[in-house]
Coordinates of C-alpha atoms and ligand atoms in Angstrom, one line a residue:
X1 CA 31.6 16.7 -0.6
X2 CA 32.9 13.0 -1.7
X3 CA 36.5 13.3 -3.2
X4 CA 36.4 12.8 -7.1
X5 CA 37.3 9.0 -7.6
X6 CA 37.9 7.8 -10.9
X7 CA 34.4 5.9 -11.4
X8 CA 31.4 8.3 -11.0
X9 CA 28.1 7.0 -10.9
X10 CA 26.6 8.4 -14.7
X11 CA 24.7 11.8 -15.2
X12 CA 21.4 11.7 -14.2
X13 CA 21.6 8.9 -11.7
X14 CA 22.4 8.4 -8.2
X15 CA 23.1 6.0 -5.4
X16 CA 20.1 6.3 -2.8
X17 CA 21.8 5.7 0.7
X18 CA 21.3 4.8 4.3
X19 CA 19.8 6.7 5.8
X20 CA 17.1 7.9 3.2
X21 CA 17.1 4.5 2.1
X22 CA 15.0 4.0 5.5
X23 CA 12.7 6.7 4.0
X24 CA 11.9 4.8 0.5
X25 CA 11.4 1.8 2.2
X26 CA 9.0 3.7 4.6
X27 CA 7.3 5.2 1.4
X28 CA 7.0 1.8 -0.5
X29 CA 5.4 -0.3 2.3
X30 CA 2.8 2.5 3.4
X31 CA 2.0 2.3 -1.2
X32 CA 2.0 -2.0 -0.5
X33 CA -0.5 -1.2 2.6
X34 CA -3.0 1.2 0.7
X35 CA -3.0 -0.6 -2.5
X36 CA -3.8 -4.0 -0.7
X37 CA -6.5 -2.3 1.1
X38 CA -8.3 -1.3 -2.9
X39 CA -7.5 -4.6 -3.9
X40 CA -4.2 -4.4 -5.8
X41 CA -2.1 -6.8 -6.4
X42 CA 1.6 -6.2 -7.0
X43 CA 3.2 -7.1 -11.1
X44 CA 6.9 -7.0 -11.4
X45 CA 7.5 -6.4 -15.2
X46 CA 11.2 -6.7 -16.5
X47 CA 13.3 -3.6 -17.1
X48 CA 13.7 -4.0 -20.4
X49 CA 11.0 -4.7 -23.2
X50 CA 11.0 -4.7 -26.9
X51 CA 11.9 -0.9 -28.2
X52 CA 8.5 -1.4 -30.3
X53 CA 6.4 -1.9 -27.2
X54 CA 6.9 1.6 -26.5
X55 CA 7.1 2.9 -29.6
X56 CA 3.1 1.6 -29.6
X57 CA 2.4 2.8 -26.4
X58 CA 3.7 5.7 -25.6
X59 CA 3.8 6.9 -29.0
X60 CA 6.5 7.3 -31.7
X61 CA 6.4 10.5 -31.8
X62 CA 6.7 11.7 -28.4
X63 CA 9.6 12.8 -26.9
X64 CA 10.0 10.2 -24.7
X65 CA 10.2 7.8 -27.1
X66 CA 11.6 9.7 -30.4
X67 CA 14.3 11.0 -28.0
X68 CA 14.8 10.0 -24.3
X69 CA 15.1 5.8 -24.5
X70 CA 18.2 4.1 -23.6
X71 CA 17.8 1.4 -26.5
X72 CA 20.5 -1.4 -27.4
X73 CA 20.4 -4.0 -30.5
X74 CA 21.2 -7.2 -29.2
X75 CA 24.3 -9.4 -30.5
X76 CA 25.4 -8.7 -33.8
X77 CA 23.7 -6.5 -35.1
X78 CA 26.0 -3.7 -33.7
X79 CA 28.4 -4.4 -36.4
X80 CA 25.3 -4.7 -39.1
X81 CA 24.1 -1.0 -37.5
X82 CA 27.7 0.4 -37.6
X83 CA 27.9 -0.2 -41.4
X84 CA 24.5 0.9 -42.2
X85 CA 25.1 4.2 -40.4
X86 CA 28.5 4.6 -42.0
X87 CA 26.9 3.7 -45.6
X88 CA 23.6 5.7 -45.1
X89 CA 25.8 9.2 -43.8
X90 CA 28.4 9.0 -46.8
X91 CA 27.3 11.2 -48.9
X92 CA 30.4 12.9 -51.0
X93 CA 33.5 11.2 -51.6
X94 CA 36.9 13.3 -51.9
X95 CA 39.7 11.1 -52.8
X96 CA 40.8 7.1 -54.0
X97 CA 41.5 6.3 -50.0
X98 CA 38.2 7.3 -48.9
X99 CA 36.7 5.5 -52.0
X100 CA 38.6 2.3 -50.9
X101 CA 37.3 2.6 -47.2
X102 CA 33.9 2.9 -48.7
X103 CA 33.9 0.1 -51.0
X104 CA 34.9 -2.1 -48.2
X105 CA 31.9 -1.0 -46.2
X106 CA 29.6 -1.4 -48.8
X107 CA 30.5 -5.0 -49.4
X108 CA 30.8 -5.7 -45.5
X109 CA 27.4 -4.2 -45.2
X110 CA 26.2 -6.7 -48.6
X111 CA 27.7 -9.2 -46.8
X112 CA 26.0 -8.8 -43.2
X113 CA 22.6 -8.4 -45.1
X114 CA 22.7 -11.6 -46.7
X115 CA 23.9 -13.5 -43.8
X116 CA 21.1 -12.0 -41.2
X117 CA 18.4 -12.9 -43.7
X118 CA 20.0 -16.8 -43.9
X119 CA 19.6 -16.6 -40.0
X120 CA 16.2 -15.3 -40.3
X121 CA 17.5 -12.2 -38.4
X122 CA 15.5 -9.8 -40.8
X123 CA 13.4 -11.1 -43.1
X124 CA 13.8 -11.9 -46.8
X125 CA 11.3 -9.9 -48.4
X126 CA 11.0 -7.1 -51.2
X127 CA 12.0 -4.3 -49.4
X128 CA 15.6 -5.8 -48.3
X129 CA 16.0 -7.5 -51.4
X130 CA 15.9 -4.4 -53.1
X131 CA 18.1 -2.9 -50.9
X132 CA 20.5 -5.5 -51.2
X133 CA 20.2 -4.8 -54.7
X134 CA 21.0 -1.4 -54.8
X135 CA 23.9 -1.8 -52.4
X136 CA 25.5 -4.2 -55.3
X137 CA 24.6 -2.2 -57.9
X138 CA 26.8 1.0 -56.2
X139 CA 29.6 -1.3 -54.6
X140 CA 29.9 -2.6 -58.7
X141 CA 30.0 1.1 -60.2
X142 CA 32.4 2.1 -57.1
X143 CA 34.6 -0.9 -57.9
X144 CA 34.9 0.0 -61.3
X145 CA 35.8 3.8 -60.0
X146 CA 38.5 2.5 -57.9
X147 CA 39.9 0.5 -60.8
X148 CA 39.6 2.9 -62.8
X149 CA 41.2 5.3 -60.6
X150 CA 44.2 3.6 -59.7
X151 CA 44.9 3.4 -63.3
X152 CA 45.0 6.8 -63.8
X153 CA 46.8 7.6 -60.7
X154 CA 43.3 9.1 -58.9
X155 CA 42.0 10.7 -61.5
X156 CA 38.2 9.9 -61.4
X157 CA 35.3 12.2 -61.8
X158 CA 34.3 11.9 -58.3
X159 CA 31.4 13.9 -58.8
X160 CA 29.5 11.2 -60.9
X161 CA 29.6 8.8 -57.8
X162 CA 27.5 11.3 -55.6
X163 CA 24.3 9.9 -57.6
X164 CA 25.3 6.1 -57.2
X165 CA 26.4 7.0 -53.2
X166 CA 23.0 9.2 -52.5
X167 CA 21.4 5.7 -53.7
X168 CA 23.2 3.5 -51.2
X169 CA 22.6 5.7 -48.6
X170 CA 19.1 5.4 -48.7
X171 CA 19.4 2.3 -49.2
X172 CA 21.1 1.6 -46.3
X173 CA 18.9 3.9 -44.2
X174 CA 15.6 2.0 -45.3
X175 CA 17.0 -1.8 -43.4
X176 CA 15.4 -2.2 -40.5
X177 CA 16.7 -4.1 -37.9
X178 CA 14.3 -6.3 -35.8
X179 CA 16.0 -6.6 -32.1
X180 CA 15.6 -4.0 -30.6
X181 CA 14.9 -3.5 -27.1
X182 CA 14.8 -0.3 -24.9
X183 CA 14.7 0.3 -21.3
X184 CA 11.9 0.9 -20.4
X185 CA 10.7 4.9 -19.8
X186 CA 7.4 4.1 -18.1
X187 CA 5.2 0.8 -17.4
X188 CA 2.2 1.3 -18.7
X189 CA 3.0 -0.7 -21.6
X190 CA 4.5 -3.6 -19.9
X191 CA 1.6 -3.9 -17.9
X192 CA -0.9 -3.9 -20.5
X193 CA 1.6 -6.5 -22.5
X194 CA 1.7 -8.7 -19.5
X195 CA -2.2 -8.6 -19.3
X196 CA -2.6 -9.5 -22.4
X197 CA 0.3 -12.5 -22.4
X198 CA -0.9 -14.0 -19.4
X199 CA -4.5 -13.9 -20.8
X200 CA -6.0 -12.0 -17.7
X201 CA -8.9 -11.0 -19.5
X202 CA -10.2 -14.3 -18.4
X203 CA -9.6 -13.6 -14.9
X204 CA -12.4 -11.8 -12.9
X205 CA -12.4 -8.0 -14.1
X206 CA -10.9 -5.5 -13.5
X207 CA -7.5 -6.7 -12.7
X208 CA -6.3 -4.4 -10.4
X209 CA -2.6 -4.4 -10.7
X210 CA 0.5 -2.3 -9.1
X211 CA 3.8 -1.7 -9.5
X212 CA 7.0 -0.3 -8.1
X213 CA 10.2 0.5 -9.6
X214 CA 12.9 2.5 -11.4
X215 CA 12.3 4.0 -15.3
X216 CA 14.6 5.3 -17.4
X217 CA 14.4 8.8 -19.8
X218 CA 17.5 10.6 -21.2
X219 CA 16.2 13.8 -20.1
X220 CA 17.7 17.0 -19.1
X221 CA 18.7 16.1 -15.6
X222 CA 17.5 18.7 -12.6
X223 CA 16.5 19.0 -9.3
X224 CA 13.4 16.3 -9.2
X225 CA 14.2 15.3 -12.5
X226 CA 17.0 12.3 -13.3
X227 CA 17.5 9.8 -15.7
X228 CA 16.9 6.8 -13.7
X229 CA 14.1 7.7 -11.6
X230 CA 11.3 5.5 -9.8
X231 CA 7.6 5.5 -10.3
X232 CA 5.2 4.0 -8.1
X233 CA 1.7 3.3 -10.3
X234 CA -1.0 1.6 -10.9
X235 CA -3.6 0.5 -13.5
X236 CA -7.0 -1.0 -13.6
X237 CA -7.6 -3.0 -16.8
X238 CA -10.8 -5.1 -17.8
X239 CA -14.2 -4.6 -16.7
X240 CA -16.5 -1.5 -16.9
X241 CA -15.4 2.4 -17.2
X242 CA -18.0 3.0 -14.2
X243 CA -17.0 6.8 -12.9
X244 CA -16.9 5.1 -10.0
X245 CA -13.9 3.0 -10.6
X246 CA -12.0 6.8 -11.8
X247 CA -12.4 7.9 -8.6
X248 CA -11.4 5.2 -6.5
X249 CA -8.3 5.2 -8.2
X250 CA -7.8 9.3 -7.5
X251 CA -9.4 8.6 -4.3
X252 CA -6.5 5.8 -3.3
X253 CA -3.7 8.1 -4.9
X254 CA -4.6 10.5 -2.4
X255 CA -5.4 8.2 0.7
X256 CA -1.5 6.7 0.2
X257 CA -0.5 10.5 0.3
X258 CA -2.5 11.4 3.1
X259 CA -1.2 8.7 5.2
X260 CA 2.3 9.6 4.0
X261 CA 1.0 13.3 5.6
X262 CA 2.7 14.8 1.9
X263 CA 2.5 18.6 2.3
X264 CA 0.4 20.7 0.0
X265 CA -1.0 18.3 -2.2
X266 CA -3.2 19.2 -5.2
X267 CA -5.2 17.8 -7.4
X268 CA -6.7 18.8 -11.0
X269 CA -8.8 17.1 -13.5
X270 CA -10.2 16.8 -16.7
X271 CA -12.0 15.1 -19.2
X272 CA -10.7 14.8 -23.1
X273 CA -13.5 13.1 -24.1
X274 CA -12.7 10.7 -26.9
X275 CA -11.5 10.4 -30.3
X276 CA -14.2 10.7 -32.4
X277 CA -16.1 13.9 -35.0
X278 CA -18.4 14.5 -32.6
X279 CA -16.7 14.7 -29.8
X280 CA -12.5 15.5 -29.3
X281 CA -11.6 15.4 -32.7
X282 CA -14.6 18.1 -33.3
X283 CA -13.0 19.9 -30.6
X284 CA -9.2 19.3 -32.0
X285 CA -10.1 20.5 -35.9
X286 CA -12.3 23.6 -33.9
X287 CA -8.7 24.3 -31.8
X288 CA -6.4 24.2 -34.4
X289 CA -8.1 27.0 -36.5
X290 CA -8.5 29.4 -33.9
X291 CA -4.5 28.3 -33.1
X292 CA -4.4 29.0 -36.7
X293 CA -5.2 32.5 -36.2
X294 CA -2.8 33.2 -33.7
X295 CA -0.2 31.4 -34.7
X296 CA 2.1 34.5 -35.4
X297 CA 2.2 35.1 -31.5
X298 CA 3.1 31.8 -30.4
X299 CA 6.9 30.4 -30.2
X300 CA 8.1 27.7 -32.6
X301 CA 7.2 24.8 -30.3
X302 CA 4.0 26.0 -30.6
X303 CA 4.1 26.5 -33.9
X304 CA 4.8 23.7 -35.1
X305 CA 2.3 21.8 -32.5
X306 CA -0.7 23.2 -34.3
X307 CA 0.3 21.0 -37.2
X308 CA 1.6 18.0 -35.0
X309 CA -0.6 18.0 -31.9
X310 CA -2.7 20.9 -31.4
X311 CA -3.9 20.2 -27.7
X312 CA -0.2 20.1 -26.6
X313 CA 0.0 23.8 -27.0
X314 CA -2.5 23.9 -24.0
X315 CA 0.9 22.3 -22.0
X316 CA 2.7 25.6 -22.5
X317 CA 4.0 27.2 -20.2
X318 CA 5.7 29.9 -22.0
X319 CA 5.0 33.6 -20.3
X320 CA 4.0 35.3 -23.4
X321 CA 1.7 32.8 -24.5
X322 CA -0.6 32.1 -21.3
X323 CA -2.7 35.1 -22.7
X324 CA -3.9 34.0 -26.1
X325 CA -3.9 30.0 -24.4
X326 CA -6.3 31.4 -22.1
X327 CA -8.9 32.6 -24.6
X328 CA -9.1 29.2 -27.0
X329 CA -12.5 27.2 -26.9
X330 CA -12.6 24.8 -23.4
X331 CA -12.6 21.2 -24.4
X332 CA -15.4 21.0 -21.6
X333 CA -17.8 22.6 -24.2
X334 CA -17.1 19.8 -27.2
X335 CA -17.6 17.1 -25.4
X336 CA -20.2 14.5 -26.6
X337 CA -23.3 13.6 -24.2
X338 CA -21.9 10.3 -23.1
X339 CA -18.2 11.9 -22.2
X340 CA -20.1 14.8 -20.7
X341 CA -22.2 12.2 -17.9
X342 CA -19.2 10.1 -17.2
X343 CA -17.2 13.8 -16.3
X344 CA -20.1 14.9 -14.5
X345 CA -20.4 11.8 -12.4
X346 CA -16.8 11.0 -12.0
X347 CA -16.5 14.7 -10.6
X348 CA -19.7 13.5 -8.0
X349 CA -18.4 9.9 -6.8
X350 CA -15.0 12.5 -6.0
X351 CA -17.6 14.3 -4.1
X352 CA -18.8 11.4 -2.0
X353 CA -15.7 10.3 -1.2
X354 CA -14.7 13.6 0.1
X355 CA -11.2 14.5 -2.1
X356 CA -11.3 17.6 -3.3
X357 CA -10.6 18.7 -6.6
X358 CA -9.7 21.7 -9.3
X359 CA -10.8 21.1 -13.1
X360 CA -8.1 22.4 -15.2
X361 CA -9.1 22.5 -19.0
X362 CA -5.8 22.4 -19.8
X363 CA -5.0 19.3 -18.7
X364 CA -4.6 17.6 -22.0
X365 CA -2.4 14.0 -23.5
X366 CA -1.2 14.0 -26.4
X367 CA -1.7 10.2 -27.6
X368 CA -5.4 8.7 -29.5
X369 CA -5.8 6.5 -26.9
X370 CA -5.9 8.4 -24.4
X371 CA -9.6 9.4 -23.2
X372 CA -12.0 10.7 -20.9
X373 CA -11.0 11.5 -17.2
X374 CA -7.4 12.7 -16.8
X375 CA -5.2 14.0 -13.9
X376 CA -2.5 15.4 -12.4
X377 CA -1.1 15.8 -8.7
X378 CA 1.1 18.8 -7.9
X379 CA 2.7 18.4 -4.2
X380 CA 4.9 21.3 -2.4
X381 CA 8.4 22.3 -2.2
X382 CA 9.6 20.7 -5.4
X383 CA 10.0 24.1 -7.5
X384 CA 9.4 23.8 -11.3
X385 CA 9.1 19.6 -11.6
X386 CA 6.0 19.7 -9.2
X387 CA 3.5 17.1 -10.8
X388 CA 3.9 13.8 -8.6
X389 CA 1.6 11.9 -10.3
X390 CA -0.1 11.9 -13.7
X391 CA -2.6 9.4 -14.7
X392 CA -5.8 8.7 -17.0
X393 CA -8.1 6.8 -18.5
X394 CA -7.0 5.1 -21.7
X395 CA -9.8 2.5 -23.2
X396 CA -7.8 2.1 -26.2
X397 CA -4.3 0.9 -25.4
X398 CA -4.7 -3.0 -24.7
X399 CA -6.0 -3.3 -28.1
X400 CA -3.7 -1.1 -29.4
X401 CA -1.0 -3.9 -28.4
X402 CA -3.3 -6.5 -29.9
X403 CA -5.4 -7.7 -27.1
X404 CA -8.8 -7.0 -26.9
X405 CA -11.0 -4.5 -26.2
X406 CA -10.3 -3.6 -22.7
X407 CA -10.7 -1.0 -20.3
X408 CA -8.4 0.6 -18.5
X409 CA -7.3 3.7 -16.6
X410 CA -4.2 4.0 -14.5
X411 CA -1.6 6.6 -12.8
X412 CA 1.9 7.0 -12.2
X413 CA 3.7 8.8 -9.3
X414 CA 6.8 10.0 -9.6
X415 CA 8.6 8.5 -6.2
X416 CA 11.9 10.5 -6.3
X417 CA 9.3 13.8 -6.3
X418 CA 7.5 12.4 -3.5
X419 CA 10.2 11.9 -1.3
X420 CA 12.1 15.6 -2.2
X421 CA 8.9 16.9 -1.1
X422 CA 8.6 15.1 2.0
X423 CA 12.2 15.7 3.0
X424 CA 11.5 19.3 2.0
X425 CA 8.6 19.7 4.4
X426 CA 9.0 17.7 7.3
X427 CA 13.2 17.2 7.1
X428 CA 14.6 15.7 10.0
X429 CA 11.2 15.0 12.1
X430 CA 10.5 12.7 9.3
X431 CA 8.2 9.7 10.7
X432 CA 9.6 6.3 9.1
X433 CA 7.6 4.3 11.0
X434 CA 8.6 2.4 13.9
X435 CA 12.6 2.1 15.1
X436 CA 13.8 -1.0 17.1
X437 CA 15.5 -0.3 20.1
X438 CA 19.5 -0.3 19.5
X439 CA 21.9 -2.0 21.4
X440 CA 25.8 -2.1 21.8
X441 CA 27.4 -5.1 23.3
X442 CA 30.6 -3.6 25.0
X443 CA 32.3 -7.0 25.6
X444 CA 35.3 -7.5 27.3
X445 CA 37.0 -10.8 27.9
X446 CA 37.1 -14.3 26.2
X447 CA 33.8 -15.7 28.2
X448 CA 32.5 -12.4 27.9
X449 CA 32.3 -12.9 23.8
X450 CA 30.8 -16.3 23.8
X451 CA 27.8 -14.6 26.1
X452 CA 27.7 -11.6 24.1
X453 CA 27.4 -13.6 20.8
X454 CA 24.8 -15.3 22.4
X455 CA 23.0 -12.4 23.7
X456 CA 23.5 -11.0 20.3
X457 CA 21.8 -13.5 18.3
X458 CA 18.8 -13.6 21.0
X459 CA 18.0 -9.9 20.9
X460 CA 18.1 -9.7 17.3
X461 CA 15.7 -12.7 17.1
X462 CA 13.6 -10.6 19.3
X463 CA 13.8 -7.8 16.5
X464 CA 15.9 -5.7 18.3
X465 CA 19.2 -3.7 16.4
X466 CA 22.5 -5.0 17.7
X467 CA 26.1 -3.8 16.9
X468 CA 28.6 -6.2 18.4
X469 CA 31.8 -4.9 18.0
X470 CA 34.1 -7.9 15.8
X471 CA 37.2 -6.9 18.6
X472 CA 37.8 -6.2 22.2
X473 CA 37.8 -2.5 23.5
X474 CA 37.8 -1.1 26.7
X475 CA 34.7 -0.4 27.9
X476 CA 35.7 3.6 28.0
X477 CA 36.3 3.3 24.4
X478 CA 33.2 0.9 23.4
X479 CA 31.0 3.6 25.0
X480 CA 32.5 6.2 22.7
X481 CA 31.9 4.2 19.5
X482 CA 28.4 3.3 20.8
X483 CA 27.5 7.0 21.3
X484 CA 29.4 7.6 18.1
X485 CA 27.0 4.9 16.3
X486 CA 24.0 6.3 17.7
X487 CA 22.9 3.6 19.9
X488 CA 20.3 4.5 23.1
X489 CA 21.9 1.1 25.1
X490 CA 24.9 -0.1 25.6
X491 CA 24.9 -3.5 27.3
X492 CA 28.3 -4.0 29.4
X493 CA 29.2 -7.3 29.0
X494 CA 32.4 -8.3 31.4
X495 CA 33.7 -11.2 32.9
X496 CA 32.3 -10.4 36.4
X497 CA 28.6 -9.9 34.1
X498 CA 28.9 -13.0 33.6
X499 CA 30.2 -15.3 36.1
X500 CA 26.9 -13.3 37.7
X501 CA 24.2 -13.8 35.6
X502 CA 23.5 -10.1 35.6
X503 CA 23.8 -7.7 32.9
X504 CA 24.2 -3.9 33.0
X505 CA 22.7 -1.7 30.7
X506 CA 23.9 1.9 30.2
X507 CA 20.9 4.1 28.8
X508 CA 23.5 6.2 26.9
X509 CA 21.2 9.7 26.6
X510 CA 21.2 9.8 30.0
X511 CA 23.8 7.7 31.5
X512 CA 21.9 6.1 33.9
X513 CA 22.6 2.1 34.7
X514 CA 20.2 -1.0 35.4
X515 CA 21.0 -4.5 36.1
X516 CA 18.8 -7.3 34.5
X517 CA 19.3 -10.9 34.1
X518 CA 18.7 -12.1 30.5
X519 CA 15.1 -12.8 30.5
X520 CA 14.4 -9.6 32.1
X521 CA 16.4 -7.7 29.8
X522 CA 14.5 -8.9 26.3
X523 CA 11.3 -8.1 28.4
X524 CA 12.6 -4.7 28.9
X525 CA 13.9 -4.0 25.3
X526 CA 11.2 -5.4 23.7
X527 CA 9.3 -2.7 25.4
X528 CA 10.6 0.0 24.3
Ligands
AMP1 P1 4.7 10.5 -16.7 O1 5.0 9.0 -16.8 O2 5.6 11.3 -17.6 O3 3.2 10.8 -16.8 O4 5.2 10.9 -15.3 C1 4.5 10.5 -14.1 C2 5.3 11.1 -12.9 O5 6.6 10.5 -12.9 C3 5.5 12.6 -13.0 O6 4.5 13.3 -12.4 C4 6.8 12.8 -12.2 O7 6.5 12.8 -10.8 C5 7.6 11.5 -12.4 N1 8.7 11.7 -13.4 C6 8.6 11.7 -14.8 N2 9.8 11.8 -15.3 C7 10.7 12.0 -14.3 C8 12.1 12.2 -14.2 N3 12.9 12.2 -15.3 N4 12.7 12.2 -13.0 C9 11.9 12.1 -11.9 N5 10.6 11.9 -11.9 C10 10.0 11.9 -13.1

């Protein structure tokens, strides 16, 4: 257990080190290497977006958004948000000093108004004239109060401000601030942005696009779950909706798992149709008045779902609930005849290309946007956080951010997940692809250095891993440090080596000993 220092990285992240680093890198190249061979081509959005991006994308009132985003306001508007908040939560005043304090926030926040809409920071338009308005209108009557007060030696009617401060308040709560920009909790919506930015739709379609990176949610941190974590997804925007091109995408989720030999992988589908009477919406009106019937047995998440979202109560997975869940209508049932041909087929191109599948009906999103095929990927030893990837078809979205029309359908793995679960399953045996050979240079001697610099640079040109000790040891004690580091070769570099021209090297496992000259010795260590 590390000693408690005084700086600790923050809740809910963590520093990934060597030697699991060796294992992420391992993870990432093998998703660069099976993404290349579909087609994809790697996008690097930034980390940080515009808070509204998301707010569009993922939805406004989703949790992720509505609760979980690390979001900042740029430059000054921290001081302009710090005197709306204290102006729009004041709501009863109890003596002269807090009436002076609130005076002086009330004209600071008339003042920071005024000066954002000369700088074009928000804009001058009804609404914040009017709220400028009723800001002076209070700070006048609360002026007068103070005066008044200070007169009588604090004896105003305090209660005939609440009316005047319940005005400022909301006021103060309707101004808007423009800058706003989150980090980002997913990137979806940055890809979709950049597609539309960089004008892609006039490339050839799809674009076929991949990413690979950190996101950030203020969630409840547990095991597989943190608040910096790393996704690894994809999207395919533009073109057709072709079934076909749904189950490539499943079918290369899986391949990249297969060839990272993840344990216990499964994978469920679904199709939730799309967003119109005949069709989910039918299904969604149909839902919520059986839910209706039963909402007395549900919990209050539920509850209150029926009026919000009604398919997210399929997501439950409360114990007591499972029951009456498991008798509501199957959206497989509502769908309309096109949605129903484009399920049935994606589920046969899945077929031809061999990757097995469940159909879970309960497999639901929550957003408009979101349509058609949808799935998830549950993988072993990861207890409660199981899914490692999510992902579905969502036509809607590019135009949603003001492109155009555009197809598109994408997925999102969860790496940390991925790597818990293969850790889990295969733990110390765990293949991270090839290992160069690694030698330590037990020098001793002044010529002996300049050689073993030398040799140094040579073998590591020849990709092999090289420690060279930055001081003379004794050999007896070089050995030690070299077994220590977990070296297989130590190369005994003297000045009788040397003046030679042959070099020993001690196969450390074993202890065994061979003499090579240099040429000979790259031949040998390249070999292994
Ligand atoms: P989502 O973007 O919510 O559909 O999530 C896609 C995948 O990202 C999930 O299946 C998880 O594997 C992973 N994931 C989501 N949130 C977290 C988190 N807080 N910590 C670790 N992994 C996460």
């Amino acid at each position: 257990m590390a000693s408690k220092s005084k700086f600790q990285a923050i809740r809910g992240t963590r520093d990934l080190l060597p030697p699991e680093t060796a294992l992420w890198n391992h993870v990432e190249e093998t998703a660069h290497s099976v993404f290349a061979t579909f087609g994809f081509g790697e996008i690097r959005p930034p980390i940080f977006e515009p808070t509204e991006l998301f707010a569009r994308a993922v939805g406004g009132e989703t949790d992720i958004v509505s609760k979980e985003m690390y979001t900042f306001v740029v430059g000054d508007f921290d001081r302009l948000i710090a005197w709306r908040e204290f102006v729009s939560n004041t709501n009863k005043i109890r003596d002269l000093d807090e009436l002076d304090i609130y005076e002086r926030s009330l004209s600071y926040l008339h003042r920071f108004v005024q000066e954002f809409v000369k700088n074009g920071h928000l804009p001058d338009d009804d609404q914040i004239r009017t709220t400028l308005a009723a800001v002076q209108k209070t700070m006048s009557f609360v002026g007068a109060a103070l005066i008044e007060g200070r007169r009588s030696n604090g004896l105003v009617n305090l209660d005939e401000l609440d009316r005047e401060v319940e005005n400022a308040a909301i006021a103060a709560g309707s101004i808007r601030p423009g800058e706003q920009i989150s980090l980002r909790p997913e990137a979806t919506a940055s890809v979709c942005r950049a597609y539309i930015e960089h004008n892609m739709q006039q490339l050839p379609q799809p674009q076929k696009l991949y990413y690979i990176g950190p996101m950030f949610r203020r969630e409840r941190p547990q095991k597989g779950r943190y608040r910096q974590f790393y996704q690894i997804g994809a999207e395919v925007l533009g073109g057709v909706d072709a079934p076909a091109i749904d189950a490539e995408v499943i079918e290369m989720v899986m391949t990249f798992f297969d060839r990272l030999k993840l344990p216990g992988i499964h994978l469920e589908i679904n199709s939730i149709g799309h967003a119109a009477d005949n069709c989910r919406r039918g299904y969604v009106a149909l839902l919520k008045s059986e839910l209706e019937k039963v909402k007395d047995k549900l919990g209050a998440d539920s509850q209150r779902r029926i009026e919000t979202n009604p398919l997210r109560v399929l997501d439950s997975k409360l114990e007591h609930e499972q029951s009456i869940i498991e008798k509501l209508p199957h959206i497989a049932d509502y769908l309309c005849d096109d949605c129903k041909t484009h399920y049935a087929a994606v589920k046969r191109e899945l077929e031809l290309r061999g990757v097995f599948y469940k159909e879970n009906w309960r497999l639901v999103r929550g957003l408009d946007y979101y349509m058609r095929t949808t799935f998830e990927i549950t993988a072993q030893g990861l207890g409660s956080q199981n899914a490692v990837c999510g992902g579905g078809r969502y036509d809607g979205l590019v135009e949603l951010l003001g492109g155009p029309p555009t197809k598109g359908i994408g997925f999102a793995i969860g790496e940390d997940r991925l790597i818990l679960s293969l850790q889990e399953s295969q733990g110390a045996s765990l293949a991270t692809g090839h290992r160069p050979p690694f030698v330590y240079i037990a020098w001793m001697g002044a010529n002996a250095y300049a050689t073993a610099v030398r040799a140094a640079k040579d073998l590591r040109a020849a990709g092999i891993r090289v420690e060279l000790p930055p001081t003379e040891s004794k050999f007896g004690k070089a050995l030690e440090r070299a077994s220590k580091l977990g070296a297989q070769y130590a190369l005994i570099l003297g000045d009788n080596e040397v003046a030679e021209g042959t070099w020993t090297l001690k196969t450390l496992a074993d202890g065994t000993q061979q003499k090579f000259t240099e040429p000979h010795l790259l031949d040998f260590l390249k070999k292994m």
